[in-house]
XYZ file of C-alpha atoms in Angstrom:
757
model
C 108.711 62.783 50.544
C 108.344 64.605 53.870
C 105.163 66.400 52.800
C 103.583 63.221 51.429
C 104.101 61.134 54.592
C 102.135 63.122 57.146
C 98.990 62.620 59.156
C 96.966 64.424 61.817
C 95.812 63.999 65.378
C 92.556 65.430 66.683
C 90.443 65.009 69.753
C 88.805 66.603 72.743
C 89.761 67.663 76.254
C 87.196 67.433 79.054
C 87.156 67.943 82.789
C 87.305 64.739 84.802
C 85.034 66.380 87.348
C 81.908 66.867 85.197
C 82.999 65.860 81.644
C 82.521 69.451 80.461
C 84.792 70.637 77.600
C 87.855 72.674 78.564
C 88.923 75.459 76.209
C 92.379 76.989 75.699
C 94.208 73.817 76.776
C 97.738 73.591 75.358
C 98.029 70.333 73.419
C 101.496 69.752 72.008
C 104.353 67.356 71.381
C 107.182 68.162 73.831
C 110.480 69.383 72.398
C 108.858 70.297 69.077
C 106.868 73.238 67.784
C 103.900 71.032 66.874
C 100.963 72.086 69.018
C 97.702 73.958 69.320
C 95.028 74.987 71.833
C 91.502 73.677 72.260
C 88.508 75.709 71.112
C 85.403 76.534 73.139
C 84.155 72.972 72.598
C 87.388 71.477 73.938
C 88.337 70.256 70.448
C 91.776 70.379 68.834
C 93.562 69.298 65.656
C 97.289 69.144 64.914
C 97.908 68.646 61.203
C 100.938 67.850 59.044
C 102.640 65.565 61.550
C 105.335 63.328 60.048
C 104.413 59.661 60.417
C 105.721 58.129 63.640
C 105.002 57.633 67.324
C 104.836 60.642 69.650
C 103.995 61.649 73.194
C 101.108 64.112 73.155
C 100.810 66.374 76.205
C 97.881 68.472 77.446
C 98.457 71.214 80.029
C 96.146 73.776 81.560
C 96.364 75.870 84.715
C 94.026 74.327 87.273
C 94.393 70.762 85.982
C 96.973 68.006 86.262
C 99.043 67.659 83.049
C 98.207 64.564 80.995
C 100.175 62.575 78.396
C 99.174 60.056 75.744
C 101.223 58.041 73.261
C 99.879 58.373 69.711
C 100.937 56.787 66.429
C 100.547 58.941 63.327
C 99.946 57.151 60.032
C 100.392 58.919 56.697
C 97.154 60.186 55.220
C 94.988 59.452 58.273
C 93.735 61.255 61.376
C 94.330 59.712 64.791
C 91.658 60.376 67.414
C 92.529 60.903 71.086
C 90.610 62.102 74.148
C 91.998 63.711 77.304
C 90.173 63.822 80.639
C 91.986 66.229 82.979
C 91.840 66.050 86.768
C 91.293 69.391 88.489
C 93.818 70.650 91.039
C 93.671 73.618 93.366
C 96.083 75.781 91.399
C 95.327 78.746 93.648
C 97.573 77.154 96.280
C 100.572 76.663 94.095
C 102.189 80.025 93.469
C 103.685 81.467 90.301
C 104.854 79.656 87.160
C 108.244 81.038 86.073
C 109.626 79.984 82.682
C 112.942 80.790 81.040
C 112.446 80.690 77.260
C 114.969 79.413 74.717
C 115.877 81.531 71.663
C 113.059 79.771 69.764
C 110.714 81.095 72.502
C 109.922 77.591 73.742
C 110.130 77.040 77.529
C 113.059 75.233 79.069
C 112.335 71.572 79.789
C 112.232 70.430 83.397
C 111.320 67.302 85.297
C 107.600 66.738 85.591
C 106.541 68.455 88.782
C 103.605 70.445 89.994
C 102.909 73.153 87.457
C 104.140 76.061 89.567
C 106.455 76.535 92.503
C 105.370 77.869 95.871
C 106.525 81.409 96.429
C 106.636 83.952 99.262
C 107.911 87.134 97.569
C 107.073 90.702 98.513
C 107.582 91.613 94.856
C 108.397 89.804 91.636
C 112.046 90.891 91.642
C 112.728 88.497 94.518
C 111.152 85.645 92.574
C 113.199 86.369 89.440
C 116.439 85.994 91.370
C 115.941 82.201 91.279
C 116.168 82.138 87.445
C 119.725 81.352 86.242
C 121.111 84.396 84.451
C 118.640 86.762 86.149
C 119.366 88.923 89.196
C 117.864 92.052 90.737
C 118.987 95.364 92.256
C 117.780 96.152 95.780
C 117.260 99.835 96.545
C 114.736 99.315 99.343
C 112.461 96.691 100.905
C 110.368 96.218 97.754
C 110.741 97.104 94.096
C 113.740 94.910 93.282
C 114.803 95.815 89.731
C 115.489 92.823 87.394
C 118.847 92.474 85.620
C 119.078 89.889 82.827
C 122.592 88.749 81.902
C 123.975 92.191 82.711
C 121.169 94.074 80.923
C 119.188 96.417 83.143
C 116.551 99.116 83.288
C 114.933 99.848 79.873
C 117.264 97.347 78.202
C 114.851 94.796 79.684
C 111.405 95.134 78.108
C 108.745 94.652 80.795
C 105.168 93.642 80.014
C 102.027 93.196 82.093
C 99.303 91.231 80.302
C 100.819 92.365 77.005
C 101.001 96.067 77.946
C 104.290 97.957 78.171
C 105.156 99.291 81.635
C 107.892 101.700 82.778
C 108.917 103.114 86.181
C 108.022 106.600 87.368
C 110.979 107.261 89.683
C 113.879 109.283 88.221
C 116.356 106.978 89.998
C 114.228 103.835 89.529
C 112.979 103.501 93.075
C 110.242 101.477 91.421
C 110.892 98.544 89.166
C 107.981 98.390 86.695
C 106.999 95.031 88.176
C 106.802 96.525 91.693
C 103.421 98.010 90.779
C 101.819 94.567 90.721
C 101.271 92.460 93.849
C 102.684 88.906 93.511
C 99.317 87.438 94.493
C 97.922 88.631 91.150
C 100.625 86.934 89.068
C 99.821 83.647 87.363
C 102.955 83.239 85.232
C 106.215 84.938 84.265
C 108.295 84.373 81.132
C 111.892 85.530 80.716
C 113.666 85.839 77.359
C 117.405 86.296 77.907
C 118.282 87.841 74.575
C 116.989 89.837 71.557
C 114.398 87.257 70.500
C 111.109 88.630 71.902
C 110.731 90.988 68.953
C 107.004 90.324 68.542
C 106.330 91.368 72.148
C 107.325 94.999 71.657
C 110.076 97.513 70.893
C 113.600 97.665 72.297
C 113.664 94.189 73.838
C 117.356 93.450 74.315
C 115.858 90.956 76.754
C 112.304 90.774 78.079
C 110.053 89.787 80.979
C 106.367 89.101 80.454
C 103.979 88.802 83.396
C 100.463 87.422 83.063
C 97.712 87.773 85.626
C 94.754 85.402 85.776
C 93.679 84.283 82.306
C 89.885 84.138 82.257
C 90.049 81.441 79.594
C 91.622 79.194 82.242
C 88.426 79.135 84.318
C 86.159 76.139 83.892
C 82.555 76.984 82.837
C 79.847 77.438 85.465
C 82.292 77.516 88.377
C 83.360 79.953 91.061
C 86.802 79.812 92.675
C 88.322 81.904 95.405
C 91.248 82.213 97.758
C 91.881 84.031 101.012
C 95.496 84.235 102.211
C 97.362 85.743 105.097
C 101.008 85.644 106.098
C 103.719 87.021 108.335
C 107.459 87.474 107.807
C 109.695 87.937 110.833
C 112.642 90.345 110.678
C 110.605 92.567 108.335
C 107.700 92.278 110.809
C 105.685 92.177 107.607
C 101.998 91.321 107.461
C 100.149 90.484 104.285
C 96.623 89.609 103.245
C 95.147 88.788 99.845
C 91.755 87.719 98.518
C 90.833 86.463 95.054
C 87.582 85.391 93.420
C 87.000 84.224 89.833
C 84.276 82.508 87.913
C 82.531 81.912 84.622
C 78.831 81.986 83.840
C 77.805 81.158 80.287
C 79.520 83.851 78.180
C 80.711 85.984 81.084
C 83.964 85.493 83.018
C 85.402 87.553 85.855
C 88.405 87.782 88.198
C 89.010 90.123 91.148
C 92.116 90.309 93.331
C 92.878 92.501 96.352
C 96.095 92.648 98.367
C 97.509 94.457 101.385
C 101.118 94.310 102.631
C 102.984 96.238 105.325
C 106.513 95.897 106.706
C 109.082 97.548 108.980
C 112.858 97.858 109.140
C 114.847 94.638 108.864
C 118.152 93.506 110.338
C 121.022 92.076 108.343
C 123.005 89.088 109.591
C 125.048 91.367 111.847
C 121.974 92.826 113.640
C 122.382 96.159 111.836
C 118.979 97.790 111.335
C 118.195 98.735 107.724
C 115.369 101.214 106.943
C 112.673 99.155 105.212
C 109.199 100.489 106.022
C 106.557 100.010 103.345
C 102.798 99.887 102.876
C 101.134 98.543 99.733
C 97.435 98.230 98.878
C 96.018 97.002 95.586
C 92.858 95.989 93.768
C 92.862 94.447 90.290
C 90.298 92.735 88.098
C 89.157 91.501 84.697
C 85.859 90.791 83.030
C 85.357 89.032 79.701
C 82.457 88.327 77.367
C 82.320 85.694 74.623
C 81.152 87.530 71.490
C 81.056 84.293 69.493
C 82.149 80.681 69.696
C 85.728 81.741 68.916
C 85.864 85.384 70.000
C 86.125 87.094 73.371
C 86.410 90.691 74.629
C 88.327 91.259 77.880
C 88.549 94.455 79.911
C 91.065 94.737 82.729
C 92.108 97.308 85.275
C 94.061 97.797 88.450
C 94.913 100.374 91.102
C 97.788 100.228 93.563
C 98.645 102.645 96.367
C 102.067 102.361 98.006
C 103.088 104.735 100.799
C 105.975 105.569 103.131
C 108.594 103.338 101.494
C 112.138 103.588 102.833
C 114.966 103.563 100.270
C 118.336 103.302 102.040
C 119.909 103.030 98.590
C 118.542 106.392 97.372
C 118.908 110.070 98.310
C 115.148 110.281 98.942
C 112.372 108.028 100.219
C 109.051 107.399 98.487
C 106.149 109.282 99.993
C 103.659 107.574 97.675
C 103.101 105.672 94.432
C 99.667 105.718 92.803
C 99.509 103.281 89.893
C 96.670 102.748 87.415
C 96.343 100.105 84.669
C 93.547 99.810 82.108
C 93.263 97.643 78.992
C 90.705 96.381 76.496
C 91.378 93.394 74.237
C 89.574 91.335 71.599
C 90.831 87.813 70.905
C 89.656 85.320 68.303
C 90.990 81.820 67.593
C 90.158 78.586 65.834
C 91.926 75.242 65.490
C 91.734 74.913 61.676
C 92.070 77.078 58.587
C 94.707 79.519 57.452
C 93.810 82.175 60.022
C 94.356 80.583 63.430
C 94.016 83.590 65.737
C 93.719 87.381 65.855
C 94.258 89.923 68.627
C 93.601 93.640 69.115
C 94.550 95.388 72.378
C 94.617 98.986 73.606
C 95.850 100.128 77.026
C 96.869 103.003 79.284
C 99.174 102.742 82.321
C 99.899 105.656 84.666
C 102.104 106.073 87.758
C 102.126 109.169 89.991
C 105.119 109.283 92.352
C 106.085 111.575 95.234
C 109.472 111.611 97.018
C 110.887 113.456 100.019
C 113.929 113.538 102.297
C 112.040 113.637 105.622
C 113.953 110.639 107.044
C 117.321 111.426 105.454
C 120.350 113.194 106.999
C 119.777 116.154 104.668
C 116.562 116.904 106.621
C 118.648 117.640 109.736
C 120.953 120.637 110.377
C 124.633 119.708 110.447
C 127.567 121.957 111.337
C 130.444 121.922 108.874
C 128.214 120.823 105.991
C 127.407 123.108 103.097
C 124.721 124.197 103.595
C 124.645 123.667 107.383
C 120.873 124.106 107.709
C 118.229 121.413 107.159
C 116.742 120.986 103.678
C 113.217 120.130 102.605
C 113.424 118.238 99.294
C 110.333 117.162 97.350
C 110.062 115.533 93.932
C 106.799 114.962 92.065
C 107.165 112.620 89.088
C 104.761 110.851 86.773
C 104.681 108.636 83.710
C 101.796 107.810 81.409
C 102.045 105.071 78.792
C 99.398 104.691 76.090
C 99.663 101.886 73.582
C 98.133 99.166 71.518
C 98.815 96.012 69.568
C 97.256 94.069 66.699
C 98.459 90.696 65.437
C 97.319 87.616 63.529
C 98.621 84.040 63.527
C 98.476 82.297 60.146
C 99.183 78.815 58.798
C 99.637 79.682 55.097
C 100.989 76.270 54.015
C 102.076 72.906 55.326
C 104.844 73.156 57.944
C 104.611 76.953 58.117
C 103.504 79.253 60.947
C 103.384 83.010 60.517
C 102.714 85.853 62.952
C 102.267 89.379 61.590
C 101.397 92.478 63.551
C 102.058 96.007 64.715
C 102.321 97.740 68.073
C 102.642 101.237 69.451
C 103.480 102.914 72.735
C 103.864 106.536 73.759
C 105.475 107.247 77.139
C 105.283 110.722 78.660
C 107.460 111.540 81.696
C 107.522 114.634 83.851
C 109.213 115.476 87.166
C 109.715 118.619 89.233
C 112.128 118.979 92.182
C 111.785 121.691 94.816
C 114.290 122.374 97.618
C 113.516 124.682 100.526
C 115.080 125.613 103.844
C 113.298 123.727 106.609
C 113.797 126.484 109.172
C 112.089 129.301 107.268
C 110.562 127.667 104.148
C 112.611 129.764 101.694
C 112.647 128.318 98.159
C 116.225 127.578 97.081
C 115.764 125.519 93.894
C 112.946 124.458 91.597
C 114.073 122.215 88.753
C 112.340 120.552 85.835
C 114.069 117.181 86.069
C 112.523 116.127 82.733
C 111.061 118.782 80.411
C 107.737 117.010 79.746
C 109.468 114.332 77.664
C 107.576 111.988 75.323
C 108.998 108.978 73.492
C 106.768 107.310 70.899
C 107.599 104.026 69.179
C 105.524 102.465 66.387
C 106.665 99.076 65.145
C 105.681 96.401 62.634
C 106.858 92.801 62.838
C 106.645 89.396 61.180
C 107.754 86.005 62.498
C 107.856 82.899 60.309
C 108.460 79.344 61.476
C 109.100 76.354 59.214
C 109.616 72.616 59.747
C 112.156 71.368 57.236
C 112.090 67.756 58.395
C 110.859 65.794 61.349
C 114.002 66.881 63.225
C 114.865 70.382 62.046
C 112.877 73.596 62.294
C 113.783 77.259 61.950
C 112.228 80.594 62.776
C 113.017 84.125 61.691
C 111.703 87.463 62.948
C 111.991 90.921 61.426
C 110.901 94.110 63.165
C 111.066 97.776 62.151
C 110.495 100.600 64.652
C 109.859 104.275 63.997
C 110.811 106.397 67.019
C 110.072 110.002 67.910
C 111.493 111.679 71.042
C 110.276 115.151 71.977
C 110.428 117.534 74.951
C 108.985 120.919 75.826
C 111.579 123.547 74.928
C 109.842 126.052 77.210
C 110.641 123.856 80.214
C 114.345 123.201 79.741
C 116.805 125.119 81.885
C 119.209 127.740 80.548
C 122.028 125.413 81.618
C 120.710 122.546 79.488
C 120.085 124.804 76.497
C 123.542 126.389 76.635
C 125.772 123.587 77.958
C 124.112 120.459 76.590
C 121.752 120.966 73.670
C 118.940 123.136 72.435
C 117.890 120.481 69.902
C 115.448 118.361 71.889
C 113.529 116.532 69.171
C 114.903 113.365 67.635
C 113.641 110.722 65.201
C 115.064 107.373 64.147
C 114.196 104.153 62.334
C 115.495 100.919 63.874
C 115.767 97.520 62.215
C 115.706 94.388 64.379
C 116.040 90.745 63.412
C 116.493 87.264 64.846
C 116.978 83.756 63.481
C 116.830 80.477 65.375
C 117.458 76.887 64.346
C 116.224 73.951 66.446
C 117.008 70.264 66.203
C 114.894 67.614 67.949
C 116.644 64.267 67.337
C 113.995 62.622 69.517
C 111.540 63.539 72.254
C 114.354 63.615 74.824
C 116.842 66.066 73.277
C 116.724 69.621 71.967
C 119.503 71.691 70.445
C 118.626 75.308 69.782
C 120.859 78.045 68.366
C 120.008 81.644 67.750
C 121.379 84.955 66.599
C 119.530 88.190 67.132
C 120.107 91.906 66.882
C 117.767 94.355 68.615
C 117.833 98.121 69.044
C 116.773 100.122 72.104
C 116.153 103.829 71.823
C 117.586 106.030 74.593
C 115.014 106.636 77.327
C 113.887 109.979 78.781
C 116.467 109.891 81.600
C 119.348 109.283 79.185
C 118.143 112.020 76.822
C 116.787 114.808 78.999
C 117.873 114.514 82.652
C 119.156 117.825 83.990
C 121.781 117.075 86.688
C 119.747 114.544 88.651
C 120.805 111.319 90.423
C 120.748 108.161 88.317
C 121.265 104.435 88.672
C 123.900 103.715 86.017
C 126.692 104.167 88.549
C 127.394 103.377 92.211
C 127.670 107.068 93.057
C 125.247 109.817 94.122
C 126.664 112.288 91.597
C 124.546 114.334 89.214
C 123.879 113.102 85.669
C 122.992 114.989 82.514
C 121.285 113.650 79.416
C 122.076 113.953 75.728
C 119.094 114.316 73.341
C 121.244 113.208 70.420
C 122.214 109.796 71.806
C 122.260 107.075 69.177
C 120.095 104.010 69.853
C 121.773 101.099 71.577
C 122.176 97.872 69.554
C 122.646 94.418 71.068
C 123.770 91.537 68.843
C 123.763 88.164 70.592
C 124.528 84.551 69.700
C 123.072 81.726 71.823
C 123.458 77.968 72.063
C 121.061 75.816 74.134
C 121.321 72.067 74.692
C 118.651 70.259 76.680
C 117.772 66.693 77.542
C 114.677 65.468 79.293
C 114.021 61.947 80.570
C 111.551 60.649 83.165
C 114.227 60.557 85.889
C 116.621 63.308 84.875
C 116.909 66.545 82.919
C 119.921 68.578 81.801
C 120.364 71.994 80.205
C 123.328 74.039 79.100
C 123.240 77.429 77.425
C 125.968 79.843 76.440
C 125.891 83.269 74.841
C 128.062 86.127 73.635
C 126.728 89.661 73.174
C 128.243 92.667 71.388
C 126.858 96.089 72.304
C 127.247 98.884 69.757
C 126.401 102.449 70.755
C 126.226 101.058 74.291
C 124.779 103.803 76.489
C 127.172 104.447 79.355
C 128.450 107.580 81.111
C 131.548 109.786 81.183
C 132.894 112.375 83.591
C 132.587 116.022 82.496
C 133.676 119.450 83.696
C 130.072 120.678 83.803
C 129.136 122.558 86.996
C 127.032 120.688 89.564
C 123.604 121.938 90.542
C 123.338 121.182 94.270
C 125.936 122.041 96.943
C 125.725 118.575 98.586
C 126.433 116.668 95.359
C 129.885 115.265 94.502
C 131.919 117.639 92.382
C 131.957 115.506 89.219
C 128.932 115.688 86.915
C 128.483 112.757 84.512
C 126.857 112.709 81.091
C 125.389 109.815 79.114
C 127.343 108.808 76.024
C 127.570 106.047 73.428
C 130.275 103.399 73.539
C 130.915 99.686 73.097
C 130.670 96.668 75.399
C 130.956 92.880 75.287
C 129.295 90.251 77.482
C 129.422 86.482 77.537
C 128.166 83.882 79.950
C 127.176 80.306 80.736
C 124.213 78.762 82.566
C 123.677 75.102 83.272
C 121.447 72.885 85.374
C 120.909 69.196 86.038
C 117.957 67.610 87.838
C 117.570 64.002 88.990
C 114.611 62.175 90.504
C 115.725 59.513 93.013
C 112.208 58.220 93.576
C 108.854 59.651 92.414
C 108.609 61.902 95.466
C 112.236 63.035 95.816
C 114.345 65.014 93.389
C 117.410 67.247 93.385
C 118.542 70.035 91.096
C 121.850 71.883 90.757
C 122.248 75.015 88.647
C 125.240 77.265 87.977
C 125.782 80.564 86.157
C 128.712 82.749 85.141
C 128.739 86.195 83.517
C 131.585 88.330 82.157
C 131.189 91.895 80.904
C 133.551 94.562 79.604
C 132.911 98.253 78.917
C 135.285 98.584 75.975
C 134.897 102.361 75.829
C 135.973 102.865 79.446
C 138.424 99.919 79.188
C 137.160 98.400 82.416
C 134.627 95.782 83.558
C 130.987 96.575 82.849
C 128.931 97.880 85.760
C 126.759 95.464 87.709
C 127.947 92.029 86.577
C 126.662 89.294 88.883
C 129.341 86.962 90.286
C 129.574 83.215 89.703
C 126.972 81.273 91.653
C 125.640 77.765 92.300
C 122.211 76.789 93.649
C 121.476 73.305 94.971
C 117.894 72.243 95.606
C 116.464 69.108 97.256
C 112.698 68.638 97.186
C 110.308 66.047 98.579
C 106.737 66.051 97.339
C 104.267 63.290 98.025
C 101.861 61.982 95.423
C 99.048 64.444 94.835
C 101.184 67.373 96.068
C 99.500 67.352 99.477
C 102.817 67.815 101.268
C 106.199 69.161 100.245
C 109.516 70.062 101.837
C 112.360 71.833 100.084
C 115.851 72.966 100.987
C 118.031 75.292 98.892
C 121.726 76.131 99.239
C 123.013 79.301 97.515
C 126.785 79.627 96.964
C 127.996 82.931 95.467
C 131.614 83.851 94.842
C 133.303 87.219 95.326
C 133.194 89.792 92.560
C 136.394 91.771 92.096
C 135.888 92.730 88.421
C 134.269 96.125 89.012
C 133.804 99.477 87.266
C 135.997 101.580 89.545
C 135.461 104.791 87.551
C 131.735 104.534 88.358
C 132.265 104.007 92.070
C 131.649 100.252 91.995
C 133.373 98.306 94.758
C 134.205 94.576 95.061
C 131.936 92.326 97.133
C 132.715 89.205 99.119
C 131.260 85.795 98.414
C 128.700 84.142 100.669
C 126.715 80.966 101.292
C 123.099 80.964 102.464
C 120.501 78.255 103.010
C 116.695 78.289 102.854
C 114.164 75.732 104.036
C 110.416 75.624 103.486
C 107.541 73.180 103.579
C 103.810 73.048 103.170
C 100.776 70.862 103.621
C 97.275 70.849 102.143
C 94.512 70.162 104.640
C 91.312 68.677 103.203
C 92.221 70.297 99.818
C 90.775 73.585 101.102
C 93.275 74.842 103.629
C 97.032 74.959 103.080
C 99.843 75.975 105.384
C 103.332 76.985 104.275
C 106.230 77.741 106.622
C 109.882 78.407 105.993
C 113.166 79.994 106.967
C 115.206 82.101 104.562
C 118.888 82.625 105.382
C 118.787 79.936 108.072
C 122.241 80.692 109.460
C 121.625 84.466 109.654
C 124.468 85.178 107.236
C 125.578 88.765 106.781
C 125.864 89.415 103.021
C 125.119 91.815 100.185
C 124.041 91.111 96.652
C 126.643 92.590 94.301
C 123.991 94.475 92.309
C 122.427 96.247 95.283
C 122.444 100.048 95.385
C 124.944 101.926 97.526
C 124.110 103.819 100.696
C 124.651 107.375 99.370
C 125.155 108.950 102.812
C 128.739 108.027 103.630
C 129.386 108.487 107.344
C 125.873 109.782 108.070
C 123.677 106.697 108.506
C 124.222 102.956 108.865
C 127.863 103.739 109.620
C 128.910 100.126 109.080
C 127.614 100.338 105.502
C 128.508 103.965 104.775
C 129.243 104.208 101.069
C 128.640 100.463 100.651
C 125.848 98.397 99.170
C 122.574 97.863 100.971
C 122.688 94.452 102.697
C 120.185 91.637 102.316
C 117.999 90.588 105.266
C 119.302 88.221 107.900
C 117.223 85.261 109.032
C 113.540 85.521 108.023
C 110.904 83.106 109.323
C 107.650 83.155 107.398
C 104.246 81.531 107.643
C 101.409 81.657 105.105
C 97.877 80.332 105.417
C 95.601 79.885 102.386
C 91.942 78.934 102.168
C 90.384 78.140 98.785
C 86.833 77.554 97.691
């Protein structure tokens, strides 16, 4: 009966400005999986819709969203036309979406498409997502943590390419090698459901730069921005230009940022120098009405970055990104779209101790003379992906594909006496380690009735880990392992069930199990500092580590009405072969290191948590939103709390925005409780709770010029984020924070000016 009582809706989407067709517009029915995108002629068709009345929505970056009520009659096709009004999306900022287990975005009150943002890197922006936090080790490069998962447990993607850090102790979050001005959107999946994105995604973050399909034909757009942040004394400047001429599209972005030391809320100066320069671009060519080839590339140079939460500072990062992709899509037929992509990402990283206490002579220390420490590290990631989207039968969607990445890491550490240049140590921190993962996947989605739908994903990965035996130390060969090569096959799966009683409510449940192979640091590190503990001890790898498996169950409940929206989600996660660390009696390498050397090992852990938010619109221009999150984690092997669990927190937001988004004002109150559940065996210490407030506002002038001003941490509160790295130099620098976490900045006043054309 269900299959015999369906109809279709088709139509076109044009620009209100010149009535030209707009391609790649998302046309969908909210709170369902019924939807499609427009073709190059602006046309779309959604078939197999159960008879009834729906709200059809059209969204596209650069245009105001539009809605239309449509009535679907069995056996007929309903025609509808959208005319979208252009907006200056270049002024808006970055769209950040938290995805449900069914990979649909969380529903929110209708607002401008993206929020204004003033981040130095994307890690700061992610901290506003419930369930997501970030580790601060320096002024930039905040490292995302998703529901207690960190580092390579969080798959990170840039325009569909896999990215990893180069620093042995993760000075650089993968997302730090991309200026925020280049980011168009970010998606966060807080569980093992992004299995079609790539391998090892216990959770995942996907960042997209400018999509050339989102540029209207025969247009040229641009933006020039400049800003200043007090406290950091940070200056920034960015410039962007994009356009489309017939079959050719292009986008170019450049950025420059520089900052100095900042003060916390107690006027303590924290080392925070940094300099970042970047250029990034894309060019595309339409090979046919439905096909397009896109080439992209980027180069970033970062220099002289202070890391008060590390034993060394960053002398430089040189980052390169290249990719080539072919995309094809149509709005009808069994084959809906196809994609082929190849890429190569490379980061070259140099570190030194020139500004650290170890660079100075010190009586009573062993050794008492000054040291000259240098580390040269690099990572190269080559990969590719191929996938097709099929509609094999009524009420079915199918995605099938394969992907591959190969990550090679290498690092050498040299230590000399500064007074006479004598070489004391030269260590191969990683012995030219390469991890290769080839995976195949399939995701099927089915609508059982008008209300219920389900999706299932299966993924199989084939992993090879190798290292150069000629480069391992005698210590590693004799005390740890001489067997460096390792292979494994990992099976991943996820299943979600969604119920849409009406257009206002969604209930989504999911269960997923994903496997992450041990990374190069966990396998091959030879007594080097790491970030899986709040201590500056030395850590040793284990080439035979079993892959880490995360099995998670989620429940999401959402409601969405014109004046209010509500969401609640809860999860529980069981970690098998959880990669943690244990104390050993192995001898340390360096005289200044703590006596205990740790080694990576497998264990077990459990996490559970809750996140909830409610938003209410008092009048069309004024709304409020309150969100809360709680996370609990236990390392069952060590029989103590898991490391790095964010404390309970509440955010309250009040926003005024006049019609047309020409002016806005927003205030945010952050309330965070203390965290006394800590991993004491790993050097983790409790942190106190805090309350901070932010205020910002902006105005568009003649739709060309916009001004944004704001104050972060209005009351100059002295506080630390619980996840922040420790100051490793107890008693030697920042005496007030010796052995404690790096504090957050005190009051910061910022101003940004944007001109668009």
